[in-house]
Amino acid sequence: MSGRALQTLIALVVAGIWGAGLGLAHLRGDMWFIDRVEATMTDLRTVIRGQKPAPDVVTIVAIDDEAVSQTGSYPLARAKLAELIDAIAALKPKVIGVDTLLIDPGPAEGDQRLVQSLAKAPVVLAAAAVFPQGQQRTQNDAADPLSGVPDAERFLLPLPAFGDVAATGVVNVSTDRNGTPRLVPMLFKSGGDIEASFPLRVVSIAKGVEPAVEPGRLLLGDEIIRTDIGQGLPLSFYGTRGSISTISAADVLAGKLPRESIENRIVVIGTTVTGGGDVFPTPFDPVLPGVEVVSTAITHLMSGGALIRDHTVRLVDAGFAAALPVILVSLLAWRRNAIGLIAALCVVLAWFALNLAAFFNGVWLSAAVPLVAAIPPALAFGATQLWIGRRRAQHFAEQSKLLQQVQAPGLGNWLARNPDFLAAPVRQDAAVVFVDLSGFTGLSETLGPNATRELLNGFYQLVDEEVAASSGSITSFMGDGAMILFGLPASRPDDALNAAHCCVGLCDRTRAWLDALPEAVSSRIGFKVGAHFGTIVASRLGSGTRQQITATGDTVNVASRLMEVAASNGAELALSEEILRAAGENADPFKSGVLRGPLETQIRGRAGSIAIWLWRGKASDSARGQIEMSK
C-alpha cells in the first residue's frame, strides 16, 4: 500500500471513529457541550421556516397590566381568581388550566371562595419541581419507560385544600443554555412519586383519557405522542406573543367574554403582567410569556405539530455523524484540489438541505452533531494535506534548486516549466564552446583531494559566472573542463556573438585566476578554449531515472578538437571561421587581444580541413585588438 493510500485509510478510520463516538453520545443525550451550537442552528431553521398560525384549540386568559390595574393587586387576589374561574366555567370549556402556583395560604375567605370555584369545574393547577443543581436525570435504560425522566428534589404542590378539588401538573420546562425552552418533560419524579406535566394533565382531562407511558412515547387513547429522552416533548413555536388566542382577564371580569373563545376549548389562565418575570426568549420573541410556552405544548398534544425527535431520529443523527466525516474525507482524498473541495461542499449543502426539509416537516434532525462530527476531521485532513503538500513543494523546490546546480543554469527552470522539453531530439543551430585546464591531471596527483577540490571549485565558479553573464548554458563539467552551449532552450540571433564574448571573457578570467594562484601551482597548469558554430542535435541522454541534457554532432566534435588546435599553436582560443562570421565584426575577438587567421587546419578524426582563427590575450586589455592575416 502506498504512503498516500495509507494516510487516507488512517484518516477515514479516525473520522469514522470520531463520528461514531459523537453519534453514540447523542443517542444517550450526553451532548451538552454543543448545546449552544444546536440551539443556534435550531433558531436559524425556525426563523427560516417562519411563523405559522396556531391551531384554534387553546385560549389564554392573561393576567396582564390592565387586569392588575383594574383589580389593584398582584398576584391576583384569591377571590378575584375565583371570580375569573367562575366566569370562564359558565361558558363550558373542556378544562381550565391555572398556570399560577397556589402554594401559600391567603386570606381564609378568599381561599374558601377559590376552593368552591375549583370544585365546580374541571381545573388543573400548577405545581413546580425543585432541583438542587439544575435538572437531574437518571441512568438511561432503553427498556425503562421512565429512563431519563427529570428527577426532582421535591415538588411544590398547591395547598391541600386546592389540590383536593382540582388536578395538578408540573409546569417546569427544559431550556437550553441560552434560556430558550426546547422541551416540556411530560413526567417528573421525586423519590417514589411521579407527577405528570401541566400540559399532559390538561390534555388528558380534555380528552377524557389517562396517559400510558412507553419507552420513547406516550399514549393518549389511540393517539401516540413521540417523545425525546426523558419523555420530553420538543416545542415548535408558532410566532411572537399572541400567536395563541389571548383574552385579557380584565375583559373576563368585566363580562366581555365571547362564548366562542371559551366554549368547548381549553382555557389557560396565566400571568403576562410587565415585570412578572415568567418570560422566555424564543426565536420569534425575546420575552414570550411562560403561559404561552405551556399553551404551545398543550396545543401540540391536542392537535399535533410538535417537533419529532425520538430514538429513531437520534439514530438517523448518529448515522449522519458517522457517515458525513468519512464521506468528506473521502472526497478530499479523491481530488486533492478545488474539485474535491467543491464536491465536499456540495455534500454538506445537500445534507443541510435535507436537514432543513426535515425540520420544515416537523422532524428535528440535529444540525450540530453531524457538523461537529464532520468539520474537525475534514479540516484536520485538509490541513494535513496542505502541510504534506507544502513539504512536497519544498522538496521539489530543493530538487529544482539542486537541478539548477547540476543542470545548466536556465535549462533547469525551463525543464521544470516544460517537462516534455527535448523528450525527442531536436536539430538546430547553436554555438558550442569548450574550455579545459591543461596539466591539471598531473598537478592533482601532488595536491591531494581537498586542495584539488578547492582548485576546481574556483575554476567552476568563474566559468559559471562568465557563462551566465553571456546568456549561455553549461551542459556539463567534465573533470577539469566544461561544455557550453549557446542556443538552448531555443536558438537566438546573437548566439554566436554571445559565445565569442564568453570565449574572450573565459580566457581573461582564467588567466587572471591562474596568476593569482601560488607560483608552484600556476606554473604547472594552463588552459585552452575552442569554439565552433553549426548544427547540433540537442537531446536527453540517459535512463528513465537519470537523464542529462546534452548536444551531439559534428559541430560539438569540431569545437572540442579546436582546444587541441589552440594548444598546439600556442594560443588560448581557437575559433572556427563559421562562428566569427556568425558573430559579426563587433565580436570581442576582433576588439581585444591578438587574432590570427584564417588558417586551414586538419581536425583529428574528421576528413578535410576547416578555416580557424587563433586568439591570445595581450598583457593589457586596454589596447585595441590586432588582427594578423595569413596568406
Tab-separated table of N, CA, C and O in Angstrom, residues 19 38 44 85 87 109-110 146 211 223 230 236 342 377 412 414 471 514 523 569 587 594 613:
chain	number	residue	atom	x	y	z
A	19	GLY	N	-16.813	10.242	14.473
A	19	GLY	CA	-18.228	10.455	14.202
A	19	GLY	C	-19.113	9.465	14.938
A	19	GLY	O	-20.162	9.833	15.487
A	38	GLU	N	-26.307	23.714	18.654
A	38	GLU	CA	-27.599	23.172	18.234
A	38	GLU	C	-28.710	24.191	18.443
A	38	GLU	O	-29.615	24.314	17.612
A	44	LEU	N	-32.115	29.234	13.848
A	44	LEU	CA	-31.967	29.624	12.452
A	44	LEU	C	-32.991	28.907	11.575
A	44	LEU	O	-33.659	29.526	10.735
A	85	ILE	N	-62.440	32.237	37.387
A	85	ILE	CA	-62.719	30.835	37.066
A	85	ILE	C	-64.207	30.618	36.880
A	85	ILE	O	-64.645	29.905	35.962
A	87	ALA	N	-66.465	32.784	35.877
A	87	ALA	CA	-66.917	33.379	34.620
A	87	ALA	C	-66.544	32.496	33.441
A	87	ALA	O	-67.323	32.350	32.480
A	109	GLU	N	-61.090	33.683	53.775
A	109	GLU	CA	-62.306	33.852	52.984
A	109	GLU	C	-62.028	33.686	51.504
A	109	GLU	O	-62.782	33.040	50.769
A	110	GLY	N	-60.912	34.282	51.028
A	110	GLY	CA	-60.562	34.169	49.623
A	110	GLY	C	-60.205	32.737	49.243
A	110	GLY	O	-60.590	32.257	48.169
A	146	LEU	N	-39.432	5.168	32.160
A	146	LEU	CA	-39.130	6.371	32.947
A	146	LEU	C	-37.648	6.735	32.882
A	146	LEU	O	-37.185	7.575	33.654
A	211	PRO	N	-53.139	8.947	30.394
A	211	PRO	CA	-51.975	8.664	29.541
A	211	PRO	C	-51.303	7.355	29.930
A	211	PRO	O	-51.258	6.987	31.115
A	223	GLU	N	-54.114	7.905	20.333
A	223	GLU	CA	-53.100	8.829	19.828
A	223	GLU	C	-51.737	8.528	20.439
A	223	GLU	O	-51.605	8.320	21.648
A	230	GLY	N	-36.129	11.120	28.260
A	230	GLY	CA	-36.779	11.632	29.467
A	230	GLY	C	-38.224	12.027	29.234
A	230	GLY	O	-38.773	12.847	29.970
A	236	SER	N	-42.289	23.503	19.084
A	236	SER	CA	-42.192	24.218	17.819
A	236	SER	C	-43.055	25.470	17.959
A	236	SER	O	-44.278	25.404	17.932
A	342	ILE	N	-14.962	21.346	-3.799
A	342	ILE	CA	-16.312	21.669	-4.268
A	342	ILE	C	-17.250	20.482	-4.044
A	342	ILE	O	-18.402	20.649	-3.626
A	377	PRO	N	-12.579	16.475	11.479
A	377	PRO	CA	-11.774	15.554	10.655
A	377	PRO	C	-11.470	16.109	9.268
A	377	PRO	O	-10.360	15.934	8.757
A	412	GLY	N	17.376	24.183	-16.198
A	412	GLY	CA	16.611	23.574	-15.110
A	412	GLY	C	15.250	24.226	-14.958
A	412	GLY	O	14.225	23.563	-14.826
A	414	TRP	N	13.663	25.940	-17.230
A	414	TRP	CA	12.882	25.633	-18.423
A	414	TRP	C	12.317	24.213	-18.344
A	414	TRP	O	11.159	23.960	-18.687
A	471	SER	N	24.768	34.690	-21.168
A	471	SER	CA	23.490	34.047	-21.547
A	471	SER	C	23.702	32.678	-22.178
A	471	SER	O	22.963	32.268	-23.080
A	514	LEU	N	44.638	32.139	-12.758
A	514	LEU	CA	45.900	31.410	-12.674
A	514	LEU	C	47.010	32.294	-12.103
A	514	LEU	O	47.857	31.839	-11.314
A	523	SER	N	52.380	27.664	-12.384
A	523	SER	CA	53.412	27.359	-13.376
A	523	SER	C	53.207	25.984	-14.019
A	523	SER	O	53.805	25.688	-15.048
A	569	ASN	N	49.156	25.487	-31.157
A	569	ASN	CA	49.603	26.717	-31.824
A	569	ASN	C	49.917	27.831	-30.830
A	569	ASN	O	50.073	28.992	-31.225
A	587	ALA	N	32.280	41.355	-32.735
A	587	ALA	CA	32.603	40.318	-31.760
A	587	ALA	C	33.862	40.691	-30.988
A	587	ALA	O	34.784	41.328	-31.508
A	594	VAL	N	45.081	39.451	-29.564
A	594	VAL	CA	45.660	39.269	-30.898
A	594	VAL	C	44.938	38.128	-31.577
A	594	VAL	O	44.892	37.012	-31.066
A	613	TRP	N	40.649	30.507	-36.616
A	613	TRP	CA	41.327	31.708	-36.151
A	613	TRP	C	41.844	31.427	-34.749
A	613	TRP	O	41.191	30.791	-33.935
